[in-house]
Short mmCIF file of C-alpha atoms in Angstrom, two decimals:
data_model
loop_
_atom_site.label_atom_id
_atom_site.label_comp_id
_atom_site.label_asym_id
_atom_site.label_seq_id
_atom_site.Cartn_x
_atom_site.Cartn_y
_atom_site.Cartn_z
CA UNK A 1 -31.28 6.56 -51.77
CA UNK A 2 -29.75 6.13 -48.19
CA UNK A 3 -29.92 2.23 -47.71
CA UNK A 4 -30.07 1.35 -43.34
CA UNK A 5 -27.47 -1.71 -42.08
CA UNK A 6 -29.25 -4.85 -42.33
CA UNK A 7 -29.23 -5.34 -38.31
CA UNK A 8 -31.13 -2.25 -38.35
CA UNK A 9 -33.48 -3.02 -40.91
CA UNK A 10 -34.59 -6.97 -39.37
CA UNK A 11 -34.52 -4.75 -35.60
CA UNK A 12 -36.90 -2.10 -35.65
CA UNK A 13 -40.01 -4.30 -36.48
CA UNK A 14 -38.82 -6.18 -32.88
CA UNK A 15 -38.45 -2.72 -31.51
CA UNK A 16 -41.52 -0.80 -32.54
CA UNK A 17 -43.57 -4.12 -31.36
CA UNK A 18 -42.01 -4.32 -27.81
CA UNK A 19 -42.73 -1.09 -27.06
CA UNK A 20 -46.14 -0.89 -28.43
CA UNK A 21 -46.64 -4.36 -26.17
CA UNK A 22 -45.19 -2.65 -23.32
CA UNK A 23 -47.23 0.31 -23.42
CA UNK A 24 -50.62 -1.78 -23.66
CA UNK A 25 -51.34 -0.80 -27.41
CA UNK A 26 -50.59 -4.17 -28.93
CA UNK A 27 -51.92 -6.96 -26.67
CA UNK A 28 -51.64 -9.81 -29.14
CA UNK A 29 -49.08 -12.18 -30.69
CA UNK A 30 -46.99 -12.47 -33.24
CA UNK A 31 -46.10 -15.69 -34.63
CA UNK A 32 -42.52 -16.03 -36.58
CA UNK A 33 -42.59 -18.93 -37.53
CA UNK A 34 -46.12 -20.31 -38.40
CA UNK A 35 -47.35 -23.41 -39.48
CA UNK A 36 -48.36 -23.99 -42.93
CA UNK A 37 -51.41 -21.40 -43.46
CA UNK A 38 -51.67 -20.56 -39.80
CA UNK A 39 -52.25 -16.91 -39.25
CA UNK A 40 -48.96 -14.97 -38.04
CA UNK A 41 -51.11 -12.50 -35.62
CA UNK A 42 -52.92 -15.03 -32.81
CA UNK A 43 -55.20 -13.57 -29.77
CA UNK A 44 -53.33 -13.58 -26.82
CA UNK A 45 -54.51 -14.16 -22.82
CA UNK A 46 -51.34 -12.73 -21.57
CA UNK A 47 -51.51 -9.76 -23.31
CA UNK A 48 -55.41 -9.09 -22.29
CA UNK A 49 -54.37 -9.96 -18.35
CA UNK A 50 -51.65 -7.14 -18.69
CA UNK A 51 -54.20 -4.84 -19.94
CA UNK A 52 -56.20 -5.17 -17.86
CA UNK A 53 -53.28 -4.79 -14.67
CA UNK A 54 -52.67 -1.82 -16.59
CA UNK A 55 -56.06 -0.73 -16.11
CA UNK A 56 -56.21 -1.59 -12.11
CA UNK A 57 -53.06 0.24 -11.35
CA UNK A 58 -53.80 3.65 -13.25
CA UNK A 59 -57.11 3.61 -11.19
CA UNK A 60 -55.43 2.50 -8.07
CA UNK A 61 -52.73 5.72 -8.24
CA UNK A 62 -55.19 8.13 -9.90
CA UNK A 63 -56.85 9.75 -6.53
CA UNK A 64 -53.42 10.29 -5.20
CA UNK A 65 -51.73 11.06 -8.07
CA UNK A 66 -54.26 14.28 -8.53
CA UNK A 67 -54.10 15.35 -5.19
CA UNK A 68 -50.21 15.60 -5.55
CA UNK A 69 -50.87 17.19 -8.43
CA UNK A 70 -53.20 20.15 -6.24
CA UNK A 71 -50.64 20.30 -3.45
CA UNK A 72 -47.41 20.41 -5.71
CA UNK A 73 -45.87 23.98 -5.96
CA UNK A 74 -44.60 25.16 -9.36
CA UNK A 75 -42.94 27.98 -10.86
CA UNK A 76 -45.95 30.80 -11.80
CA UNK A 77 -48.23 28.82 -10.55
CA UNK A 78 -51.48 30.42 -10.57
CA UNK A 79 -54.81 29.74 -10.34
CA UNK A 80 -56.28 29.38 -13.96
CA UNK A 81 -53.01 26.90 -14.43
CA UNK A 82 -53.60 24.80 -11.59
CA UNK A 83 -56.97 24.33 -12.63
CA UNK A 84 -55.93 23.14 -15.97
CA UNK A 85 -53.35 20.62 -14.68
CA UNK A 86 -55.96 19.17 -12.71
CA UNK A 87 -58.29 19.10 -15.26
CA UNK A 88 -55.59 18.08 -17.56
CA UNK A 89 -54.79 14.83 -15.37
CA UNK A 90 -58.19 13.82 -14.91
CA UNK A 91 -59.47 13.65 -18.09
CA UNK A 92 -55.94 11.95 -19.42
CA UNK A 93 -56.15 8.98 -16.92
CA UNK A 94 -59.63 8.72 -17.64
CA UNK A 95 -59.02 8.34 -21.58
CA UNK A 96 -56.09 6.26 -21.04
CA UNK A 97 -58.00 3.70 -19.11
CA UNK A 98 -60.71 3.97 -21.89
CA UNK A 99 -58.35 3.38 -24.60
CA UNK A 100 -56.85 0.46 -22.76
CA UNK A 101 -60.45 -0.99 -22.41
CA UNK A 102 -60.99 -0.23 -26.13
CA UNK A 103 -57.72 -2.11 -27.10
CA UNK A 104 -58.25 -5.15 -25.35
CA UNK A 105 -62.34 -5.28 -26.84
CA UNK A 106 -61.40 -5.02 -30.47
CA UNK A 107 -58.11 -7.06 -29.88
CA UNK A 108 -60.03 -9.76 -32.51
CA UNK A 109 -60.67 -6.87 -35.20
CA UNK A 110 -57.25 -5.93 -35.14
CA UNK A 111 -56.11 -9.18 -35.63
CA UNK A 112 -57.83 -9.87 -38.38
CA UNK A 113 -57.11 -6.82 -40.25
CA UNK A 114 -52.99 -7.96 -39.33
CA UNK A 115 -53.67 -11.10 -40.55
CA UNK A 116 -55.74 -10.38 -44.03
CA UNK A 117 -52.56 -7.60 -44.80
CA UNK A 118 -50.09 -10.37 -44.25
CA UNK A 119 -51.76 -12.20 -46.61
CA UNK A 120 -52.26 -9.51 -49.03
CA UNK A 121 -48.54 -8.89 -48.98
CA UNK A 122 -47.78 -12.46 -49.82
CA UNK A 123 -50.00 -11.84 -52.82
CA UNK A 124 -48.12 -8.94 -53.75
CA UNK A 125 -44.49 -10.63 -53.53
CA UNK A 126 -46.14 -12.92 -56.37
CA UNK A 127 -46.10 -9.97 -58.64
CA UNK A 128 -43.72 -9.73 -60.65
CA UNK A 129 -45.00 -6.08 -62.39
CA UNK A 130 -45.30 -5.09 -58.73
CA UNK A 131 -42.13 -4.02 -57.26
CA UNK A 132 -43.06 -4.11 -53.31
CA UNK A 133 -40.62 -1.97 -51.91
CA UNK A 134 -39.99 -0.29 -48.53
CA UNK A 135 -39.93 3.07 -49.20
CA UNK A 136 -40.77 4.07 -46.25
CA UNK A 137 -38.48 2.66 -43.33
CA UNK A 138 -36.13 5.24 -43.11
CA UNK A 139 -38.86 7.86 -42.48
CA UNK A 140 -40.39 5.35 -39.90
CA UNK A 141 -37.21 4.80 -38.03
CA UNK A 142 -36.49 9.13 -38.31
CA UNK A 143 -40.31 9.43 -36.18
CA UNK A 144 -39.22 6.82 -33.86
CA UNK A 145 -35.83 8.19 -32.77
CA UNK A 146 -37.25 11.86 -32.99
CA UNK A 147 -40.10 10.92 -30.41
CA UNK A 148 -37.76 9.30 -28.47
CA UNK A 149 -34.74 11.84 -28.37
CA UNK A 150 -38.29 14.71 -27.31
CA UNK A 151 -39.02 12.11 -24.57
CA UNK A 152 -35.56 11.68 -22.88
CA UNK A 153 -35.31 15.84 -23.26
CA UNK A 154 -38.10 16.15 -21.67
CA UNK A 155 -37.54 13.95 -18.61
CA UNK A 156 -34.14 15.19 -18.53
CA UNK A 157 -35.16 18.82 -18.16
CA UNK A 158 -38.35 18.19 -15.85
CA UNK A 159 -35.96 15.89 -13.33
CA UNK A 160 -33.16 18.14 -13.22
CA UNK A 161 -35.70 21.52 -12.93
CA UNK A 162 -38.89 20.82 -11.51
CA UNK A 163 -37.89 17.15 -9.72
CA UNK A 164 -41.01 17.72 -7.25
CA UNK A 165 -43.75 18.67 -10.35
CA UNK A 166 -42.27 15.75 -12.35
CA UNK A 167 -42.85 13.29 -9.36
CA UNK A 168 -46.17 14.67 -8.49
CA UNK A 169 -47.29 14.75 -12.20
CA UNK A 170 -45.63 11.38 -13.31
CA UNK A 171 -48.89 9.33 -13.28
CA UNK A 172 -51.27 11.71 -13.65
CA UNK A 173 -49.77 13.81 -16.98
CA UNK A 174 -46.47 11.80 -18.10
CA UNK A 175 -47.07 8.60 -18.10
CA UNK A 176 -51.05 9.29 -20.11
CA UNK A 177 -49.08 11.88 -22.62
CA UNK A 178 -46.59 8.84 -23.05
CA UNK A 179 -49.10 6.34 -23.94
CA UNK A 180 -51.03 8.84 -26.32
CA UNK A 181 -48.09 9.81 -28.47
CA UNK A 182 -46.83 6.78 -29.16
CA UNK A 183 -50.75 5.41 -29.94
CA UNK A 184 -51.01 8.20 -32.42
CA UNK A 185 -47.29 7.40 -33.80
CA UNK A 186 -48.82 3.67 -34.30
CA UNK A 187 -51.50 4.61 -36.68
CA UNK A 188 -49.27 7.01 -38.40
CA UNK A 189 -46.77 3.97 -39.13
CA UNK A 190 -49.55 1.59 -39.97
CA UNK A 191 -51.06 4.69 -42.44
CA UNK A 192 -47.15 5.08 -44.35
CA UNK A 193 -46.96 1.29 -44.58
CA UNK A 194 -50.34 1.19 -46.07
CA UNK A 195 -49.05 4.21 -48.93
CA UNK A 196 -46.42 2.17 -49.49
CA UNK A 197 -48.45 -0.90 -50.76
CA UNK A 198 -50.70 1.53 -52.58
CA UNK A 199 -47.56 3.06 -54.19
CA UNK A 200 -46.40 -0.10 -55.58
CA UNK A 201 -50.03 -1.01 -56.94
CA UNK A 202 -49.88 2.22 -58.95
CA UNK A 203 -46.16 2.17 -60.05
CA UNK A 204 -47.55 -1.81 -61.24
CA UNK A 205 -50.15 0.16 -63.21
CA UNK A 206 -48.10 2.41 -65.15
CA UNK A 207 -45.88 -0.38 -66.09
CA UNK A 208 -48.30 -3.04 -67.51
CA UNK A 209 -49.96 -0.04 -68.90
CA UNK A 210 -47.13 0.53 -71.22
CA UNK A 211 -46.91 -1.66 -74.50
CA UNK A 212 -43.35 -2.00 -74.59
CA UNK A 213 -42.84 -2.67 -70.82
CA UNK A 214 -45.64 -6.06 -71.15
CA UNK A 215 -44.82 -7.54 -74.23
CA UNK A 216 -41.23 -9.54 -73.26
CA UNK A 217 -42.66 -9.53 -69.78
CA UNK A 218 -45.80 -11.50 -70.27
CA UNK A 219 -46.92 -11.46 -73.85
CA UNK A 220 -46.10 -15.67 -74.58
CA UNK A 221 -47.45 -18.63 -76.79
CA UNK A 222 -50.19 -19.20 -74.27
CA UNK A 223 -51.89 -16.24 -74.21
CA UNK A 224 -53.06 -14.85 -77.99
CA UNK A 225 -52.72 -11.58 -77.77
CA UNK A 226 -50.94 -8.23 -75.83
CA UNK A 227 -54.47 -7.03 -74.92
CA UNK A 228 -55.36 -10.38 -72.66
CA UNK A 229 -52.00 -10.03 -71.31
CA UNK A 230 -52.95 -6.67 -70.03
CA UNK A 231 -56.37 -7.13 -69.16
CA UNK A 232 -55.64 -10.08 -66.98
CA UNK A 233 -53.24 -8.29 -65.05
CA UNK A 234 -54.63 -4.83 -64.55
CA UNK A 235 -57.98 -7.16 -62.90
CA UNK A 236 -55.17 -8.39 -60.33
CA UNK A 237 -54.22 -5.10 -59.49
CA UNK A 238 -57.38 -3.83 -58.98
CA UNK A 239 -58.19 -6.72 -57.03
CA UNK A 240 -55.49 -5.94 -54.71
CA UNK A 241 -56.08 -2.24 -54.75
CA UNK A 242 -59.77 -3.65 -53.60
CA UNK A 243 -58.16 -5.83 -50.44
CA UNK A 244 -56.04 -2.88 -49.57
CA UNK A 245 -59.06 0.06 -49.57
CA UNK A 246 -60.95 -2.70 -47.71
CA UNK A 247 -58.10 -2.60 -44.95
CA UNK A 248 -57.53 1.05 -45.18
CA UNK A 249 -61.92 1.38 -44.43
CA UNK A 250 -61.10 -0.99 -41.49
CA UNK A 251 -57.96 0.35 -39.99
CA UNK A 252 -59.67 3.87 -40.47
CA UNK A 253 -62.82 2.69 -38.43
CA UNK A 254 -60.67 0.78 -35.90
CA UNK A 255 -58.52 3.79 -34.82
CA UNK A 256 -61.10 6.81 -35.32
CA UNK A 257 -62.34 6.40 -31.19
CA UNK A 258 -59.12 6.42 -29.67
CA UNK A 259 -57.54 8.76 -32.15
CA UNK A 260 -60.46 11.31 -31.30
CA UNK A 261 -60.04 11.13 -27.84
CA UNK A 262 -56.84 11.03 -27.99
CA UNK A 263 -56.68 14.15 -29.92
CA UNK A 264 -58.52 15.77 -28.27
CA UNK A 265 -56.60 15.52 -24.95
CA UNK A 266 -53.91 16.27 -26.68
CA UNK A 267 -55.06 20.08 -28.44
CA UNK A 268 -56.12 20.99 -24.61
CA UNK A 269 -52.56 20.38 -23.70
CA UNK A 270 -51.48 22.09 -26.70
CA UNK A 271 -53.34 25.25 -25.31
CA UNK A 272 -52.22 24.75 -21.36
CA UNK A 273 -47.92 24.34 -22.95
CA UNK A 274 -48.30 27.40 -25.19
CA UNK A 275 -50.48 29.56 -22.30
CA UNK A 276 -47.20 29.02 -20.05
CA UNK A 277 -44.58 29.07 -22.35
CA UNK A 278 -46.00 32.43 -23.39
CA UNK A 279 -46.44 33.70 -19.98
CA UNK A 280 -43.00 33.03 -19.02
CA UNK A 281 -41.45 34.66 -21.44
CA UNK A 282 -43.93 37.78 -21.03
CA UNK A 283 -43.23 38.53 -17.82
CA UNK A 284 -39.47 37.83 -18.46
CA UNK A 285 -37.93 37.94 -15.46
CA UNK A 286 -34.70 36.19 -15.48
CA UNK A 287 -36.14 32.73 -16.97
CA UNK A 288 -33.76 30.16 -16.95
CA UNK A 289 -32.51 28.39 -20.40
CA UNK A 290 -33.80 24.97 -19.27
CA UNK A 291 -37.06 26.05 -18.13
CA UNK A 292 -37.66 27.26 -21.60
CA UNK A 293 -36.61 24.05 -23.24
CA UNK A 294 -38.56 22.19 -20.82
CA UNK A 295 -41.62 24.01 -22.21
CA UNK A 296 -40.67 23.63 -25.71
CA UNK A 297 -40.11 19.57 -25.68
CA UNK A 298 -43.54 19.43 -23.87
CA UNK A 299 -45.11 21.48 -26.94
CA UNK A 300 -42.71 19.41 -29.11
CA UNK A 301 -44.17 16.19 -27.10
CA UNK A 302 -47.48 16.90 -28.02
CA UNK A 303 -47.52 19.11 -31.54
CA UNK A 304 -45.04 16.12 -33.28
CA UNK A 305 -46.78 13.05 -33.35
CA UNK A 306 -50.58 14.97 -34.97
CA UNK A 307 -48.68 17.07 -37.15
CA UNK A 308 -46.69 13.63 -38.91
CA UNK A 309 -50.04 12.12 -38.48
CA UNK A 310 -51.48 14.85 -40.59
CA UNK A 311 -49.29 14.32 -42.90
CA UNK A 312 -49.60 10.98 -43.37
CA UNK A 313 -53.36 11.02 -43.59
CA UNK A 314 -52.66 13.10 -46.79
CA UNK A 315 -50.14 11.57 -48.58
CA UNK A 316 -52.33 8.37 -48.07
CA UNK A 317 -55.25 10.38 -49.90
CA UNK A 318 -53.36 11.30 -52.19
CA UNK A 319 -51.54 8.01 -53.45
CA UNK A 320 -55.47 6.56 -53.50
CA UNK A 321 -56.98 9.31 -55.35
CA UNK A 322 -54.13 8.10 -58.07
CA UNK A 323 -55.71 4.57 -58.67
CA UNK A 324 -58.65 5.60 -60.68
CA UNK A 325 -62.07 7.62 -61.00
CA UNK A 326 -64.40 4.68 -59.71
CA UNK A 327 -62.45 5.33 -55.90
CA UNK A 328 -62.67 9.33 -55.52
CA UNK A 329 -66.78 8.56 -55.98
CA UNK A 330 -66.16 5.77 -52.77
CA UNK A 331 -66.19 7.54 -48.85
CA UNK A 332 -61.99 7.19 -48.10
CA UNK A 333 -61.94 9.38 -45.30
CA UNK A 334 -59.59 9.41 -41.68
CA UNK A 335 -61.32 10.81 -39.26
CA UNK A 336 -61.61 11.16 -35.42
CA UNK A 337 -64.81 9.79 -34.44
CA UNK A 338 -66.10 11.26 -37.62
CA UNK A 339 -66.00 14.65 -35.87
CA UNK A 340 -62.46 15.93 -37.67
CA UNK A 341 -60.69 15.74 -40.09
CA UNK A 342 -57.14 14.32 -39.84
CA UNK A 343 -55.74 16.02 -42.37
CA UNK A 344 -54.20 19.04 -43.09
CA UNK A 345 -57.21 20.88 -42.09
CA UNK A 346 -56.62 19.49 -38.19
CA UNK A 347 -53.63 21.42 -37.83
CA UNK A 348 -55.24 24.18 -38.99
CA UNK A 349 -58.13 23.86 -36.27
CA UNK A 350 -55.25 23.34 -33.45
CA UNK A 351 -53.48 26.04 -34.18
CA UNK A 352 -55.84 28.43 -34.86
CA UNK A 353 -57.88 27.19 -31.47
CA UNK A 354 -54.76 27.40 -29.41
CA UNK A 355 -54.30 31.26 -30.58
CA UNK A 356 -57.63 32.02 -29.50
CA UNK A 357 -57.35 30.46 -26.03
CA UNK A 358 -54.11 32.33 -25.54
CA UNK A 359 -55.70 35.23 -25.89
CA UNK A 360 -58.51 34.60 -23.79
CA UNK A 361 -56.57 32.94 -21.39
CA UNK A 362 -54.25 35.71 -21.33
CA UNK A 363 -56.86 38.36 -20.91
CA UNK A 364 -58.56 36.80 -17.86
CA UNK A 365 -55.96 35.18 -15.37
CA UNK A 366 -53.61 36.93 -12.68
CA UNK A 367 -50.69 35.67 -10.88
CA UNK A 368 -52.01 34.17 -7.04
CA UNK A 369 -48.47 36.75 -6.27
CA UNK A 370 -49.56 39.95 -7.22
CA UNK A 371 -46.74 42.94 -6.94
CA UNK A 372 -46.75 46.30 -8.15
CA UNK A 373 -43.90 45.24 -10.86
CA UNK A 374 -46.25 42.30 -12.09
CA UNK A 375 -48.82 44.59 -12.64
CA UNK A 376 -46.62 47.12 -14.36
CA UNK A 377 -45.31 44.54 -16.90
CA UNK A 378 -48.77 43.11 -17.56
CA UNK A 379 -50.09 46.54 -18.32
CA UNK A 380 -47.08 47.67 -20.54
CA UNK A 381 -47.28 44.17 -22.52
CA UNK A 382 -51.07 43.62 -23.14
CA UNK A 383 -52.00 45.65 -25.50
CA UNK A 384 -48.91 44.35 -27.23
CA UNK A 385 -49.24 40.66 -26.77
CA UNK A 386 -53.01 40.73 -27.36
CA UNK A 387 -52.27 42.29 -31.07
CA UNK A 388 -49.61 40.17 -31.74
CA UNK A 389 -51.66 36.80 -30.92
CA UNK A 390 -54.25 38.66 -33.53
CA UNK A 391 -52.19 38.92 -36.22
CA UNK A 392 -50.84 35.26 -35.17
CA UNK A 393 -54.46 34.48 -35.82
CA UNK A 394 -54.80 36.24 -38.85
CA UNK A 395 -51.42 34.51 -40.31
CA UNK A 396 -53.20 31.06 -39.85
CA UNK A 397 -56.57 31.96 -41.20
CA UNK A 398 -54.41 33.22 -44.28
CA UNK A 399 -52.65 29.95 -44.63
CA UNK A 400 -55.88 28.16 -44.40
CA UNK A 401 -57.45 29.94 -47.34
CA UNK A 402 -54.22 29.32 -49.24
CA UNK A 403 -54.30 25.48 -48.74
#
């Protein structure tokens, strides 16, 4: 197993909490070095006030920002895509500013669900059978640096190509796409974290479970026989497993709002950064390397953080289902508002939605420039694209029936 520097390792906590602070998505306070049984996560003033200046400023710049947004020329601009990046800013500052709002009122639930895992994981450390290990922190630290290195490509790529959309769209589209990716990336971390603790809780299991593993371990003069031995510890495992599921309920029930409107932002962007990406390269006339790449890291930007999401959600599921029969009868379920999955089964729905609206999109909007050689490509390509986006669609309904 690759083992990180130790600089690295005490850093990225720091790191992953400054930016989270910065960005408005963790307004509290951390405490490093509490009193005797004073809670490590405390409500904090500070970070409510810069919430809520968050809050003022994205609704001061949001009029103008849209109406740069409506006079800024872009390459292939056309109606039906001008419509969507208006649309597309609107409803992002409006859900940022609602998410902000949202983060600042349950700012007391989060705290105490910080607080009662803190305390949990001092009860773990006491364990001896359970072997709390970080599994887990390389994988963190990969999604951090892999959002990040998409970020800087894609600012890189819109500044040095499209300087004039990147200014015009910088409140209005970048700045809400920032915030939402990095929200999203914040419950995945808290979800691997969480199947981390689980995974020691079971790997505790199978080891008191086994005869030969208990007896030197805790079978002693004061306790008469191997059976009490085991008993009495499998009830503090399950007690623990009980905490945890408790947390996992709450966390669940704390991020499904955002994360569903968040989401949902997100798949119509999904659909708006594959309708032009898939334009430009239909019509194919001399497209320059960066302008594709630009497209791709904004797919990238918005396709990475739900799909490791996804994948969190069912790993998680999967390391709970292992604890025993009496939790697959008990509702563990992630959800967005309690209106999707998150899952496996989102992706599904994203990609299979986005296929559809390519085609539909695709079948209904002209360029505002229309020449006789437009119109000659778009005829000779149609038929074409349109059966290759069905078969597209096919391919994912066949996947779907697999999983």
């Amino acid at each position: 197993m690759m083992h990180l520097p130790q600089w690295v390792t005490n850093s990225f906590p720091l790191l992953s909490y400054a930016v989270f602070k910065i960005l408005g998505l963790a307004p509290f306070t951390v405490n490093p070095r509490p009193a005797n049984k004073s809670p490590i996560f405390v409500h904090s003033h500070i970070g409510t006030l810069y919430n809520l200046i968050l809050v003022v400023i994205v609704a001061i710049l949001s009029p103008s920002s849209i109406a740069a947004i409506d006079r800024v020329e872009f390459e292939r601009k056309t109606s039906t895509a001008q419509v969507i990046s208006l649309a597309k800013a609107s409803i992002g500052l409006v859900v940022l500013v609602v998410v902000w709002l949202y983060i600042i009122l349950n700012q007391k639930t989060a705290i105490r669900i910080a607080n009662t895992w803190q305390h949990e994981d001092e009860t773990m450390r006491t364990l001896a059978y359970v072997k709390h290990r970080n599994l887990s922190g390389l994988q963190l630290r990969l999604y951090f640096v892999l959002n990040v290195s998409i970020w800087i490509n894609l600012f890189w790529t819109d500044l040095v190509e499209f300087e004039k959309w990147f200014k015009a769209t910088f409140v209005g589209i970048i700045i809400p796409s920032f915030v939402f990716t990095w929200l999203i990336l914040q419950y995945t971390f808290v979800l691997v974290l969480l199947r981390d603790r689980f995974r020691a809780l079971n790997e505790g299991l199978n080891r008191i479970s086994s005869a030969a593993f208990a007896a030197p371990y805790y079978f002693n003069s004061l306790e008469r026989t191997l059976d009490d031995v085991i008993s009495k510890n499998l009830l503090v495992i399950k007690v623990s497993h009980e905490v945890l599921y408790e947390l996992v309920c709450d966390i669940s029930s704390l991020y499904s709002f955002p994360i569903l409107l968040v989401i949902s932002v997100l798949s119509g962007t999904v659909i708006y950064s594959s309708y032009y990406l898939f334009m430009m390269l239909l019509l194919n006339d001399d497209v320059k390397p960066l302008t594709i790449v630009n497209s791709v890291c904004y797919l990238s930007m918005e396709m990475f953080p739900i799909v490791v999401l996804s994948f969190g959600v069912t790993k998680i599921i999967n390391e709970l289902k292992l604890f025993s029969l009496e939790l697959l009868h008990r509702n563990v379920s992630f959800t967005g508002g309690n209106i999707f999955s998150l899952d496996g089964t989102l992706l599904h729905s994203i990609l299979n939605t986005t296929a559809t609206y390519l085609i539909i999109l695709y079948q209904f909007s002209q360029p505002d420039k229309s020449t006789s050689n437009t119109s000659r490509i778009t005829n000779a390509t149609s038929g074409k694209s349109f059966y290759i986006l069905t078969d597209a669609l096919g391919d994912i309904n066949h996947v779907n029936d697999e999983l």
